[in-house]
PDB file of C-alpha atoms and ligand atoms in Angstrom:
ATOM      1  CA  UNK A 121     -19.247 -13.180   7.786  1.00 84.00           C
ATOM      2  CA  UNK A 122     -15.859 -12.905   6.060  1.00 94.00           C
ATOM      3  CA  UNK A 123     -13.648  -9.859   6.393  1.00 97.00           C
ATOM      4  CA  UNK A 124     -13.172  -8.301   2.952  1.00 98.00           C
ATOM      5  CA  UNK A 125      -9.458  -7.575   3.325  1.00 98.00           C
ATOM      6  CA  UNK A 126      -6.672  -8.795   5.582  1.00 98.00           C
ATOM      7  CA  UNK A 127      -3.344  -6.999   5.467  1.00 98.00           C
ATOM      8  CA  UNK A 128      -0.256  -6.626   7.620  1.00 98.00           C
ATOM      9  CA  UNK A 129       2.962  -4.613   7.678  1.00 98.00           C
ATOM     10  CA  UNK A 130       4.467  -1.652   9.449  1.00 98.00           C
ATOM     11  CA  UNK A 131       2.540   1.487  10.265  1.00 98.00           C
ATOM     12  CA  UNK A 132       4.475   4.607  11.182  1.00 98.00           C
ATOM     13  CA  UNK A 133       3.900   7.760  13.149  1.00 97.00           C
ATOM     14  CA  UNK A 134       4.712  10.371  10.531  1.00 96.00           C
ATOM     15  CA  UNK A 135       6.036  13.645  11.935  1.00 97.00           C
ATOM     16  CA  UNK A 136       5.593  16.404   9.349  1.00 96.00           C
ATOM     17  CA  UNK A 137       7.305  19.738   9.839  1.00 97.00           C
ATOM     18  CA  UNK A 138       4.655  22.420  10.106  1.00 96.00           C
ATOM     19  CA  UNK A 139       6.435  25.746  10.496  1.00 97.00           C
ATOM     20  CA  UNK A 140       8.929  25.418   7.638  1.00 97.00           C
ATOM     21  CA  UNK A 141       9.312  23.140   4.614  1.00 97.00           C
ATOM     22  CA  UNK A 142      12.512  21.607   5.932  1.00 97.00           C
ATOM     23  CA  UNK A 143      13.070  19.173   8.793  1.00 97.00           C
ATOM     24  CA  UNK A 144      16.435  20.910   9.231  1.00 97.00           C
ATOM     25  CA  UNK A 145      14.915  24.260  10.240  1.00 97.00           C
ATOM     26  CA  UNK A 146      11.494  23.270  11.630  1.00 97.00           C
ATOM     27  CA  UNK A 147      10.676  23.497  15.317  1.00 98.00           C
ATOM     28  CA  UNK A 148       7.045  22.357  15.037  1.00 98.00           C
ATOM     29  CA  UNK A 149       5.768  19.007  13.767  1.00 98.00           C
ATOM     30  CA  UNK A 150       2.316  17.472  13.204  1.00 96.00           C
ATOM     31  CA  UNK A 151       1.887  13.729  13.728  1.00 96.00           C
ATOM     32  CA  UNK A 152      -0.251  11.483  11.545  1.00 96.00           C
ATOM     33  CA  UNK A 153      -0.551   7.713  11.245  1.00 97.00           C
ATOM     34  CA  UNK A 154       0.325   6.135   7.876  1.00 96.00           C
ATOM     35  CA  UNK A 155       1.858   3.113   6.206  1.00 98.00           C
ATOM     36  CA  UNK A 156       1.435   1.507   2.823  1.00 98.00           C
ATOM     37  CA  UNK A 157      -0.658  -1.484   3.956  1.00 98.00           C
ATOM     38  CA  UNK A 158      -2.737   0.326   6.556  1.00 98.00           C
ATOM     39  CA  UNK A 159      -3.511   3.029   3.952  1.00 98.00           C
ATOM     40  CA  UNK A 160      -5.065   0.298   1.801  1.00 98.00           C
ATOM     41  CA  UNK A 161      -7.055  -1.047   4.771  1.00 98.00           C
ATOM     42  CA  UNK A 162      -8.378   2.463   5.537  1.00 98.00           C
ATOM     43  CA  UNK A 163      -9.355   2.959   1.874  1.00 98.00           C
ATOM     44  CA  UNK A 164     -11.478  -0.210   1.911  1.00 98.00           C
ATOM     45  CA  UNK A 165     -13.063   0.806   5.187  1.00 98.00           C
ATOM     46  CA  UNK A 166     -13.948   4.289   3.884  1.00 98.00           C
ATOM     47  CA  UNK A 167     -15.511   2.583   0.861  1.00 98.00           C
ATOM     48  CA  UNK A 168     -17.777   0.603   3.152  1.00 98.00           C
ATOM     49  CA  UNK A 169     -15.936  -2.741   3.305  1.00 98.00           C
ATOM     50  CA  UNK A 170     -14.575  -4.633   6.300  1.00 98.00           C
ATOM     51  CA  UNK A 171     -10.799  -4.657   6.635  1.00 98.00           C
ATOM     52  CA  UNK A 172      -8.477  -6.104   9.256  1.00 98.00           C
ATOM     53  CA  UNK A 173      -4.879  -5.052   9.894  1.00 98.00           C
ATOM     54  CA  UNK A 174      -2.114  -6.875  11.752  1.00 98.00           C
ATOM     55  CA  UNK A 175       1.189  -5.525  12.982  1.00 98.00           C
ATOM     56  CA  UNK A 176       3.458  -5.735  15.965  1.00 98.00           C
ATOM     57  CA  UNK A 177       3.266  -2.473  17.927  1.00 98.00           C
ATOM     58  CA  UNK A 178       5.622  -1.399  20.685  1.00 98.00           C
ATOM     59  CA  UNK A 179       4.485  -1.073  24.270  1.00 97.00           C
ATOM     60  CA  UNK A 180       4.726   2.678  23.938  1.00 98.00           C
ATOM     61  CA  UNK A 181       2.489   5.710  23.505  1.00 98.00           C
ATOM     62  CA  UNK A 182       2.987   5.884  19.736  1.00 98.00           C
ATOM     63  CA  UNK A 183       1.820   2.272  19.502  1.00 98.00           C
ATOM     64  CA  UNK A 184      -1.317   3.124  21.519  1.00 98.00           C
ATOM     65  CA  UNK A 185      -2.213   6.278  19.593  1.00 98.00           C
ATOM     66  CA  UNK A 186      -1.690   4.609  16.219  1.00 98.00           C
ATOM     67  CA  UNK A 187      -3.889   1.658  17.172  1.00 98.00           C
ATOM     68  CA  UNK A 188      -6.567   4.169  18.203  1.00 98.00           C
ATOM     69  CA  UNK A 189      -6.215   6.104  14.911  1.00 98.00           C
ATOM     70  CA  UNK A 190      -6.606   2.945  12.808  1.00 98.00           C
ATOM     71  CA  UNK A 191      -9.543   1.661  14.874  1.00 98.00           C
ATOM     72  CA  UNK A 192     -11.227   5.078  14.515  1.00 98.00           C
ATOM     73  CA  UNK A 193     -11.235   4.455  10.742  1.00 98.00           C
ATOM     74  CA  UNK A 194     -13.278   1.286  11.306  1.00 98.00           C
ATOM     75  CA  UNK A 195     -10.363  -1.067  10.584  1.00 98.00           C
ATOM     76  CA  UNK A 196     -10.270  -4.156  12.833  1.00 98.00           C
ATOM     77  CA  UNK A 197      -7.006  -4.139  14.823  1.00 98.00           C
ATOM     78  CA  UNK A 198      -8.028  -6.772  17.340  1.00 97.00           C
ATOM     79  CA  UNK A 199      -5.361  -9.206  16.059  1.00 97.00           C
ATOM     80  CA  UNK A 200      -2.482  -6.740  16.633  1.00 98.00           C
ATOM     81  CA  UNK A 201       0.307  -7.685  19.044  1.00 98.00           C
ATOM     82  CA  UNK A 202       2.159  -5.427  21.486  1.00 98.00           C
ATOM     83  CA  UNK A 203       5.828  -6.312  22.002  1.00 98.00           C
ATOM     84  CA  UNK A 204       8.780  -4.991  23.997  1.00 95.00           C
ATOM     85  CA  UNK A 205      10.249  -2.726  21.381  1.00 96.00           C
ATOM     86  CA  UNK A 206       9.538   0.727  19.963  1.00 98.00           C
ATOM     87  CA  UNK A 207       6.922   1.660  17.357  1.00 98.00           C
ATOM     88  CA  UNK A 208       8.420   3.002  14.113  1.00 98.00           C
ATOM     89  CA  UNK A 209       8.302   6.584  12.922  1.00 98.00           C
ATOM     90  CA  UNK A 210       9.121   8.725   9.929  1.00 97.00           C
ATOM     91  CA  UNK A 211      10.035  12.422   9.778  1.00 98.00           C
ATOM     92  CA  UNK A 212       9.354  14.504   6.667  1.00 96.00           C
ATOM     93  CA  UNK A 213       8.715  17.985   5.324  1.00 96.00           C
ATOM     94  CA  UNK A 214       5.364  18.798   3.708  1.00 94.00           C
ATOM     95  CA  UNK A 215       6.909  19.325   0.263  1.00 93.00           C
ATOM     96  CA  UNK A 216       5.018  22.531  -0.512  1.00 90.00           C
ATOM     97  CA  UNK A 217       8.058  24.515  -1.659  1.00 93.00           C
ATOM     98  CA  UNK A 218      10.807  21.855  -1.685  1.00 94.00           C
ATOM     99  CA  UNK A 219      10.934  18.169  -2.634  1.00 93.00           C
ATOM    100  CA  UNK A 220       9.685  15.779   0.073  1.00 93.00           C
ATOM    101  CA  UNK A 221      12.595  14.311   2.025  1.00 96.00           C
ATOM    102  CA  UNK A 222      11.999  11.510   4.477  1.00 96.00           C
ATOM    103  CA  UNK A 223      13.990   9.940   7.320  1.00 97.00           C
ATOM    104  CA  UNK A 224      12.985   6.677   8.939  1.00 97.00           C
ATOM    105  CA  UNK A 225      13.290   5.769  12.604  1.00 97.00           C
ATOM    106  CA  UNK A 226      12.393   2.123  12.174  1.00 96.00           C
ATOM    107  CA  UNK A 227      15.431  -0.212  12.135  1.00 95.00           C
ATOM    108  CA  UNK A 228      14.802  -2.872  14.799  1.00 96.00           C
ATOM    109  CA  UNK A 229      11.253  -1.565  15.405  1.00 98.00           C
ATOM    110  CA  UNK A 230       8.437  -3.657  16.865  1.00 98.00           C
ATOM    111  CA  UNK A 231       6.947  -4.282  13.402  1.00 98.00           C
ATOM    112  CA  UNK A 232      10.275  -5.497  12.017  1.00 98.00           C
ATOM    113  CA  UNK A 233      10.130  -8.451  14.462  1.00 98.00           C
ATOM    114  CA  UNK A 234       7.001  -9.775  12.674  1.00 98.00           C
ATOM    115  CA  UNK A 235       7.344 -13.469  11.827  1.00 98.00           C
ATOM    116  CA  UNK A 236       5.434 -16.082   9.801  1.00 98.00           C
ATOM    117  CA  UNK A 237       3.852 -17.655  12.914  1.00 98.00           C
ATOM    118  CA  UNK A 238       2.070 -14.299  13.544  1.00 98.00           C
ATOM    119  CA  UNK A 239      -0.148 -14.895  10.521  1.00 98.00           C
ATOM    120  CA  UNK A 240      -2.515 -17.748  11.307  1.00 97.00           C
ATOM    121  CA  UNK A 241      -4.255 -19.657   8.504  1.00 96.00           C
ATOM    122  CA  UNK A 242      -7.559 -18.479   9.942  1.00 97.00           C
ATOM    123  CA  UNK A 243      -6.674 -14.773   9.374  1.00 97.00           C
ATOM    124  CA  UNK A 244      -6.456 -15.469   5.666  1.00 98.00           C
ATOM    125  CA  UNK A 245      -9.173 -18.090   5.306  1.00 97.00           C
ATOM    126  CA  UNK A 246     -11.655 -15.750   7.020  1.00 97.00           C
ATOM    127  CA  UNK A 247     -10.910 -12.967   4.497  1.00 98.00           C
ATOM    128  CA  UNK A 248     -11.819 -12.444   0.847  1.00 98.00           C
ATOM    129  CA  UNK A 249      -8.523 -10.801  -0.046  1.00 98.00           C
ATOM    130  CA  UNK A 250      -4.914 -10.589   1.212  1.00 98.00           C
ATOM    131  CA  UNK A 251      -2.792  -7.503   0.542  1.00 98.00           C
ATOM    132  CA  UNK A 252       0.983  -7.315   1.114  1.00 98.00           C
ATOM    133  CA  UNK A 253       3.879  -5.134  -0.016  1.00 98.00           C
ATOM    134  CA  UNK A 254       7.604  -5.110  -0.628  1.00 98.00           C
ATOM    135  CA  UNK A 255       8.069  -2.737   2.329  1.00 98.00           C
ATOM    136  CA  UNK A 256       7.426  -5.564   4.800  1.00 98.00           C
ATOM    137  CA  UNK A 257      10.061  -7.583   2.917  1.00 98.00           C
ATOM    138  CA  UNK A 258      12.542  -4.707   3.280  1.00 98.00           C
ATOM    139  CA  UNK A 259      12.194  -4.103   7.021  1.00 98.00           C
ATOM    140  CA  UNK A 260      13.671  -7.489   8.062  1.00 98.00           C
ATOM    141  CA  UNK A 261      14.336 -11.031   6.897  1.00 97.00           C
ATOM    142  CA  UNK A 262      11.507 -12.279   9.101  1.00 98.00           C
ATOM    143  CA  UNK A 263       9.259  -9.669   7.444  1.00 98.00           C
ATOM    144  CA  UNK A 264      10.148 -11.065   4.007  1.00 98.00           C
ATOM    145  CA  UNK A 265       9.535 -14.623   5.271  1.00 98.00           C
ATOM    146  CA  UNK A 266       6.140 -13.518   6.613  1.00 98.00           C
ATOM    147  CA  UNK A 267       5.091 -12.070   3.245  1.00 98.00           C
ATOM    148  CA  UNK A 268       6.213 -15.248   1.452  1.00 98.00           C
ATOM    149  CA  UNK A 269       4.341 -17.422   3.963  1.00 98.00           C
ATOM    150  CA  UNK A 270       1.128 -15.366   3.728  1.00 98.00           C
ATOM    151  CA  UNK A 271       1.087 -15.250  -0.097  1.00 98.00           C
ATOM    152  CA  UNK A 272       1.706 -18.991  -0.251  1.00 98.00           C
ATOM    153  CA  UNK A 273      -1.055 -19.654   2.251  1.00 98.00           C
ATOM    154  CA  UNK A 274      -3.511 -17.446   0.345  1.00 98.00           C
ATOM    155  CA  UNK A 275      -2.701 -19.285  -2.894  1.00 97.00           C
ATOM    156  CA  UNK A 276      -3.216 -22.672  -1.257  1.00 97.00           C
ATOM    157  CA  UNK A 277      -6.524 -21.533   0.298  1.00 97.00           C
ATOM    158  CA  UNK A 278      -7.737 -20.017  -2.984  1.00 97.00           C
ATOM    159  CA  UNK A 279      -7.885 -16.497  -1.492  1.00 98.00           C
ATOM    160  CA  UNK A 280      -7.101 -13.668  -3.916  1.00 98.00           C
ATOM    161  CA  UNK A 281      -4.074 -11.547  -3.146  1.00 98.00           C
ATOM    162  CA  UNK A 282      -2.369  -8.348  -4.195  1.00 98.00           C
ATOM    163  CA  UNK A 283       1.273  -7.391  -3.951  1.00 98.00           C
ATOM    164  CA  UNK A 284       2.656  -3.871  -4.298  1.00 98.00           C
ATOM    165  CA  UNK A 285       6.376  -3.943  -5.156  1.00 98.00           C
ATOM    166  CA  UNK A 286       6.796  -0.702  -3.153  1.00 97.00           C
ATOM    167  CA  UNK A 287      10.563  -0.407  -3.360  1.00 96.00           C
ATOM    168  CA  UNK A 288      12.069   1.597  -0.501  1.00 96.00           C
ATOM    169  CA  UNK A 289      15.673   2.405  -1.385  1.00 96.00           C
ATOM    170  CA  UNK A 290      16.347   3.790   2.085  1.00 96.00           C
ATOM    171  CA  UNK A 291      15.694   0.326   3.512  1.00 97.00           C
ATOM    172  CA  UNK A 292      17.684  -1.960   1.196  1.00 97.00           C
ATOM    173  CA  UNK A 293      19.740  -2.155  -1.986  1.00 97.00           C
ATOM    174  CA  UNK A 294      18.156  -2.599  -5.424  1.00 98.00           C
ATOM    175  CA  UNK A 295      20.005  -5.914  -5.755  1.00 97.00           C
ATOM    176  CA  UNK A 296      18.579  -7.291  -2.483  1.00 98.00           C
ATOM    177  CA  UNK A 297      15.131  -5.993  -3.419  1.00 98.00           C
ATOM    178  CA  UNK A 298      15.238  -7.717  -6.816  1.00 98.00           C
ATOM    179  CA  UNK A 299      16.372 -11.053  -5.335  1.00 98.00           C
ATOM    180  CA  UNK A 300      13.590 -11.052  -2.751  1.00 98.00           C
ATOM    181  CA  UNK A 301      10.721  -9.446  -4.666  1.00 98.00           C
ATOM    182  CA  UNK A 302      11.025 -11.122  -8.063  1.00 97.00           C
ATOM    183  CA  UNK A 303      10.120 -14.642  -6.857  1.00 97.00           C
ATOM    184  CA  UNK A 304       7.163 -13.205  -4.891  1.00 97.00           C
ATOM    185  CA  UNK A 305       5.709 -11.444  -7.931  1.00 97.00           C
ATOM    186  CA  UNK A 306       3.953 -14.485  -9.365  1.00 96.00           C
ATOM    187  CA  UNK A 307       0.572 -16.175  -9.044  1.00 96.00           C
ATOM    188  CA  UNK A 308      -1.069 -13.034  -7.658  1.00 97.00           C
ATOM    189  CA  UNK A 309      -4.450 -11.611  -8.616  1.00 98.00           C
ATOM    190  CA  UNK A 310      -3.262  -7.993  -8.656  1.00 98.00           C
ATOM    191  CA  UNK A 311       0.363  -6.854  -8.984  1.00 98.00           C
ATOM    192  CA  UNK A 312       1.167  -3.149  -8.614  1.00 98.00           C
ATOM    193  CA  UNK A 313       4.405  -1.273  -9.166  1.00 98.00           C
ATOM    194  CA  UNK A 314       5.810   2.008 -10.352  1.00 97.00           C
ATOM    195  CA  UNK A 315       7.843   2.294 -13.549  1.00 96.00           C
ATOM    196  CA  UNK A 316      11.141   2.399 -11.625  1.00 96.00           C
ATOM    197  CA  UNK A 317      10.079  -0.556  -9.466  1.00 97.00           C
ATOM    198  CA  UNK A 318       9.414  -2.769 -12.508  1.00 97.00           C
ATOM    199  CA  UNK A 319      12.811  -1.686 -13.825  1.00 97.00           C
ATOM    200  CA  UNK A 320      14.527  -2.963 -10.672  1.00 97.00           C
ATOM    201  CA  UNK A 321      12.475  -6.112 -10.118  1.00 96.00           C
ATOM    202  CA  UNK A 322      11.830  -7.244 -13.725  1.00 96.00           C
ATOM    203  CA  UNK A 323      14.822  -5.550 -15.388  1.00 96.00           C
ATOM    204  CA  UNK A 324      12.711  -3.391 -17.716  1.00 96.00           C
ATOM    205  CA  UNK A 325      10.285  -0.480 -17.566  1.00 93.00           C
ATOM    206  CA  UNK A 326       8.880  -1.209 -21.037  1.00 96.00           C
ATOM    207  CA  UNK A 327       5.261  -1.343 -19.887  1.00 97.00           C
ATOM    208  CA  UNK A 328       3.845  -3.619 -22.613  1.00 96.00           C
ATOM    209  CA  UNK A 329       6.692  -6.089 -22.215  1.00 96.00           C
ATOM    210  CA  UNK A 330       6.829  -6.368 -18.417  1.00 97.00           C
ATOM    211  CA  UNK A 331       3.100  -6.219 -17.743  1.00 98.00           C
ATOM    212  CA  UNK A 332       2.410  -9.034 -20.200  1.00 97.00           C
ATOM    213  CA  UNK A 333       5.372 -10.907 -18.695  1.00 96.00           C
ATOM    214  CA  UNK A 334       3.722 -10.457 -15.280  1.00 97.00           C
ATOM    215  CA  UNK A 335       0.482 -11.924 -16.723  1.00 98.00           C
ATOM    216  CA  UNK A 336       2.558 -14.876 -17.943  1.00 97.00           C
ATOM    217  CA  UNK A 337       3.782 -15.311 -14.362  1.00 96.00           C
ATOM    218  CA  UNK A 338       0.122 -15.728 -13.356  1.00 97.00           C
ATOM    219  CA  UNK A 339      -0.279 -12.163 -12.077  1.00 98.00           C
ATOM    220  CA  UNK A 340      -3.757 -11.757 -13.524  1.00 98.00           C
ATOM    221  CA  UNK A 341      -4.042  -7.967 -13.307  1.00 98.00           C
ATOM    222  CA  UNK A 342      -0.666  -6.229 -13.586  1.00 98.00           C
ATOM    223  CA  UNK A 343      -0.427  -2.465 -13.235  1.00 98.00           C
ATOM    224  CA  UNK A 344       2.381   0.027 -13.774  1.00 98.00           C
ATOM    225  CA  UNK A 345       1.805   3.438 -12.220  1.00 95.00           C
ATOM    226  CA  UNK A 346       3.630   6.701 -12.859  1.00 92.00           C
ATOM    227  CA  UNK A 347       2.245   9.448 -10.634  1.00 85.00           C
ATOM    228  CA  UNK A 348      -0.421  11.453 -12.471  1.00 85.00           C
ATOM    229  CA  UNK A 349       0.587   9.990 -15.879  1.00 91.00           C
ATOM    230  CA  UNK A 350      -1.596   7.375 -17.648  1.00 94.00           C
ATOM    231  CA  UNK A 351      -1.722   4.152 -15.660  1.00 96.00           C
ATOM    232  CA  UNK A 352      -0.678   1.145 -17.752  1.00 98.00           C
ATOM    233  CA  UNK A 353      -2.132  -2.311 -17.206  1.00 98.00           C
ATOM    234  CA  UNK A 354      -2.276  -5.783 -18.706  1.00 98.00           C
ATOM    235  CA  UNK A 355      -5.053  -8.250 -18.008  1.00 97.00           C
ATOM    236  CA  UNK A 356      -4.802 -11.736 -19.485  1.00 93.00           C
ATOM    237  CA  UNK A 357      -2.157 -10.506 -21.956  1.00 95.00           C
ATOM    238  CA  UNK A 358      -4.268  -7.515 -23.107  1.00 96.00           C
ATOM    239  CA  UNK A 359      -2.535  -4.159 -22.636  1.00 97.00           C
ATOM    240  CA  UNK A 360      -4.422  -0.947 -21.863  1.00 98.00           C
ATOM    241  CA  UNK A 361      -4.107   2.507 -20.311  1.00 97.00           C
ATOM    242  CA  UNK A 362      -6.280   4.612 -18.016  1.00 96.00           C
ATOM    243  CA  UNK A 363      -5.921   8.388 -17.785  1.00 94.00           C
ATOM    244  CA  UNK A 364      -6.317   9.449 -14.147  1.00 92.00           C
ATOM    245  CA  UNK A 365      -8.586  12.418 -13.350  1.00 92.00           C
ATOM    246  CA  UNK A 366      -6.712  15.730 -13.346  1.00 91.00           C
ATOM    247  CA  UNK A 367      -6.236  17.340  -9.935  1.00 92.00           C
ATOM    248  CA  UNK A 368      -3.856  19.876  -8.460  1.00 91.00           C
ATOM    249  CA  UNK A 369      -1.339  17.628  -6.737  1.00 90.00           C
ATOM    250  CA  UNK A 370      -0.737  18.818  -3.176  1.00 89.00           C
ATOM    251  CA  UNK A 371       0.883  15.717  -1.617  1.00 89.00           C
ATOM    252  CA  UNK A 372       1.232  12.528  -3.694  1.00 90.00           C
ATOM    253  CA  UNK A 373       2.468  10.433  -0.724  1.00 92.00           C
ATOM    254  CA  UNK A 374      -0.123   7.720  -0.080  1.00 95.00           C
ATOM    255  CA  UNK A 375      -1.923   8.186  -3.421  1.00 95.00           C
ATOM    256  CA  UNK A 376      -0.565   4.852  -4.737  1.00 96.00           C
ATOM    257  CA  UNK A 377      -2.059   3.036  -1.734  1.00 98.00           C
ATOM    258  CA  UNK A 378      -5.420   4.756  -2.263  1.00 98.00           C
ATOM    259  CA  UNK A 379      -5.273   3.633  -5.906  1.00 97.00           C
ATOM    260  CA  UNK A 380      -4.626   0.053  -4.798  1.00 98.00           C
ATOM    261  CA  UNK A 381      -7.333   0.134  -2.124  1.00 98.00           C
ATOM    262  CA  UNK A 382      -9.891   1.667  -4.491  1.00 98.00           C
ATOM    263  CA  UNK A 383      -9.142  -0.947  -7.134  1.00 98.00           C
ATOM    264  CA  UNK A 384      -9.334  -3.872  -4.668  1.00 98.00           C
ATOM    265  CA  UNK A 385     -12.626  -2.506  -3.301  1.00 98.00           C
ATOM    266  CA  UNK A 386     -13.973  -2.272  -6.849  1.00 98.00           C
ATOM    267  CA  UNK A 387     -12.932  -5.834  -7.651  1.00 98.00           C
ATOM    268  CA  UNK A 388     -14.529  -7.096  -4.431  1.00 98.00           C
ATOM    269  CA  UNK A 389     -17.726  -5.208  -5.253  1.00 98.00           C
ATOM    270  CA  UNK A 390     -17.971  -7.136  -8.530  1.00 98.00           C
ATOM    271  CA  UNK A 391     -16.832  -4.421 -10.965  1.00 98.00           C
ATOM    272  CA  UNK A 392     -14.932  -5.360 -14.119  1.00 97.00           C
ATOM    273  CA  UNK A 393     -11.159  -5.105 -13.700  1.00 98.00           C
ATOM    274  CA  UNK A 394     -10.991  -1.971 -15.874  1.00 97.00           C
ATOM    275  CA  UNK A 395     -13.778  -0.245 -13.894  1.00 97.00           C
ATOM    276  CA  UNK A 396     -12.047  -1.218 -10.634  1.00 98.00           C
ATOM    277  CA  UNK A 397      -8.738   0.266 -11.844  1.00 98.00           C
ATOM    278  CA  UNK A 398     -10.603   3.410 -12.904  1.00 97.00           C
ATOM    279  CA  UNK A 399     -12.132   3.657  -9.418  1.00 97.00           C
ATOM    280  CA  UNK A 400      -8.622   3.189  -7.996  1.00 97.00           C
ATOM    281  CA  UNK A 401      -7.309   6.057 -10.122  1.00 96.00           C
ATOM    282  CA  UNK A 402     -10.053   8.343  -8.742  1.00 96.00           C
ATOM    283  CA  UNK A 403      -9.082   7.428  -5.161  1.00 97.00           C
ATOM    284  CA  UNK A 404      -5.393   8.024  -5.933  1.00 96.00           C
ATOM    285  CA  UNK A 405      -6.055  11.426  -7.504  1.00 95.00           C
ATOM    286  CA  UNK A 406      -8.211  12.518  -4.561  1.00 96.00           C
ATOM    287  CA  UNK A 407      -5.480  11.586  -2.062  1.00 96.00           C
ATOM    288  CA  UNK A 408      -2.842  13.440  -4.102  1.00 94.00           C
ATOM    289  CA  UNK A 409      -5.082  16.524  -4.079  1.00 94.00           C
ATOM    290  CA  UNK A 410      -5.037  16.782  -0.275  1.00 93.00           C
ATOM    291  CA  UNK A 411      -2.362  16.804   2.364  1.00 89.00           C
ATOM    292  CA  UNK A 412      -1.645  13.517   4.215  1.00 89.00           C
ATOM    293  CA  UNK A 413      -2.117   9.841   3.365  1.00 93.00           C
ATOM    294  CA  UNK A 414      -5.720   9.560   4.578  1.00 96.00           C
ATOM    295  CA  UNK A 415      -7.321  13.017   4.202  1.00 94.00           C
ATOM    296  CA  UNK A 416      -8.436  12.649   0.594  1.00 95.00           C
ATOM    297  CA  UNK A 417      -9.641   9.019   0.712  1.00 97.00           C
ATOM    298  CA  UNK A 418     -13.244   9.115  -0.551  1.00 97.00           C
ATOM    299  CA  UNK A 419     -16.236   7.481   1.081  1.00 97.00           C
ATOM    300  CA  UNK A 420     -18.527   4.919  -0.478  1.00 98.00           C
ATOM    301  CA  UNK A 421     -20.602   1.874   0.226  1.00 98.00           C
ATOM    302  CA  UNK A 422     -20.202  -1.830  -0.572  1.00 98.00           C
ATOM    303  CA  UNK A 423     -16.809  -1.036  -2.157  1.00 98.00           C
ATOM    304  CA  UNK A 424     -18.072   1.638  -4.563  1.00 98.00           C
ATOM    305  CA  UNK A 425     -17.261   5.368  -4.292  1.00 96.00           C
ATOM    306  CA  UNK A 426     -20.323   7.509  -3.619  1.00 93.00           C
ATOM    307  CA  UNK A 427     -21.771   8.526  -6.966  1.00 89.00           C
ATOM    308  CA  UNK A 428     -21.577  12.311  -6.478  1.00 88.00           C
ATOM    309  CA  UNK A 429     -17.821  12.062  -5.804  1.00 88.00           C
ATOM    310  CA  UNK A 430     -17.048   9.776  -8.759  1.00 85.00           C
ATOM    311  CA  UNK A 431     -19.211  11.821 -11.157  1.00 82.00           C
ATOM    312  CA  UNK A 432     -17.418  15.018 -10.155  1.00 82.00           C
ATOM    313  CA  UNK A 433     -14.008  13.368 -10.595  1.00 83.00           C
ATOM    314  CA  UNK A 434     -14.892  11.784 -13.946  1.00 74.00           C
ATOM    315  CA  UNK A 435     -15.632  15.245 -15.325  1.00 74.00           C
ATOM    316  CA  UNK A 436     -12.048  16.399 -14.429  1.00 68.00           C
TER     317      UNK A 436
HETATM  318  O1  KDG B1670       2.842   4.729   0.436  1.00 68.74           O
HETATM  319  C1  KDG B1670       2.913   5.711   1.454  1.00 68.74           C
HETATM  320  C2  KDG B1670       3.893   5.211   2.434  1.00 68.74           C
HETATM  321  O2  KDG B1670       5.141   5.170   1.824  1.00 68.74           O
HETATM  322  C3  KDG B1670       4.068   6.046   3.645  1.00 68.74           C
HETATM  323  O3  KDG B1670       2.851   6.240   4.297  1.00 68.74           O
HETATM  324  C4  KDG B1670       5.083   5.494   4.609  1.00 68.74           C
HETATM  325  O4  KDG B1670       4.726   3.144   4.596  1.00 68.74           O
HETATM  326  C5  KDG B1670       5.480   4.046   4.443  1.00 68.74           C
HETATM  327  C6  KDG B1670       6.845   3.725   4.090  1.00 68.74           C
HETATM  328  O5  KDG B1670       7.286   2.665   4.511  1.00 68.74           O
HETATM  329  O6  KDG B1670       7.526   4.478   3.400  1.00 68.74           O
END
């Protein structure tokens, strides 16, 4: 039986200050596992689908504990490689009383040594969907080559793919991001980006203009997100908007990935594109309403959120 989703990238140990809202003054930190692509894999798994995740992990304790965390979510990590390097990390404050500030400890990490030969044809041909992001392109040149290789392979095998522009300004310049990401944002089933990311990659944040332009570049479902604001989309040249459910936002980090995962799960379950995007917006809102990237991800079966959860959210 096919895996529903295959994805790869870098997963981080996120150290969150727990005694103060500043990394500068904190002496206590909690550790959680998170990363844009793995967050999507966990979302599909919680919604009752089969997902597989590949990365290169260091031969260190953080690599071991993160593999265990991901496996505990039901995501298949059997393809993962261990290499002689360190596993990446991120340090941040919770953002309860001050804006979230992050620092990465990832340059030269195990995951940044990922290369195209890591992704075998069979990983993609045995899956129904491939998901990738611009973060993997930012961590190293071999990471960008791996994303290009995987998207090309998926297209040639007729496997649907999604690409989240996911600009990370701490990892590269806007100019480098545009040069690398723009050519990748074509011939993709589902393209996702924030308003500022479209501005950098497509040179405009005019939603109607750029989303329809993305459709013209064979990105069949193109979405522009903006936090808890209406989510804009274009499908086959038709523009529309979805108002996300209202929640008290506690920690928006990871909510975009839950949106993407919820939408992919919906599409794989056979929902219409608009219903799938609506399901995604429920997942995103739930994650924003709780602390951490995974805490708020809802459960479901066969790719559909459990009815009691979605009914409650739809009434918000
Ligand atoms: O989307 C959430 C991610 O940004 C976070 O979990 C960490 O993957 C991450 C990154 O590279 O910033």
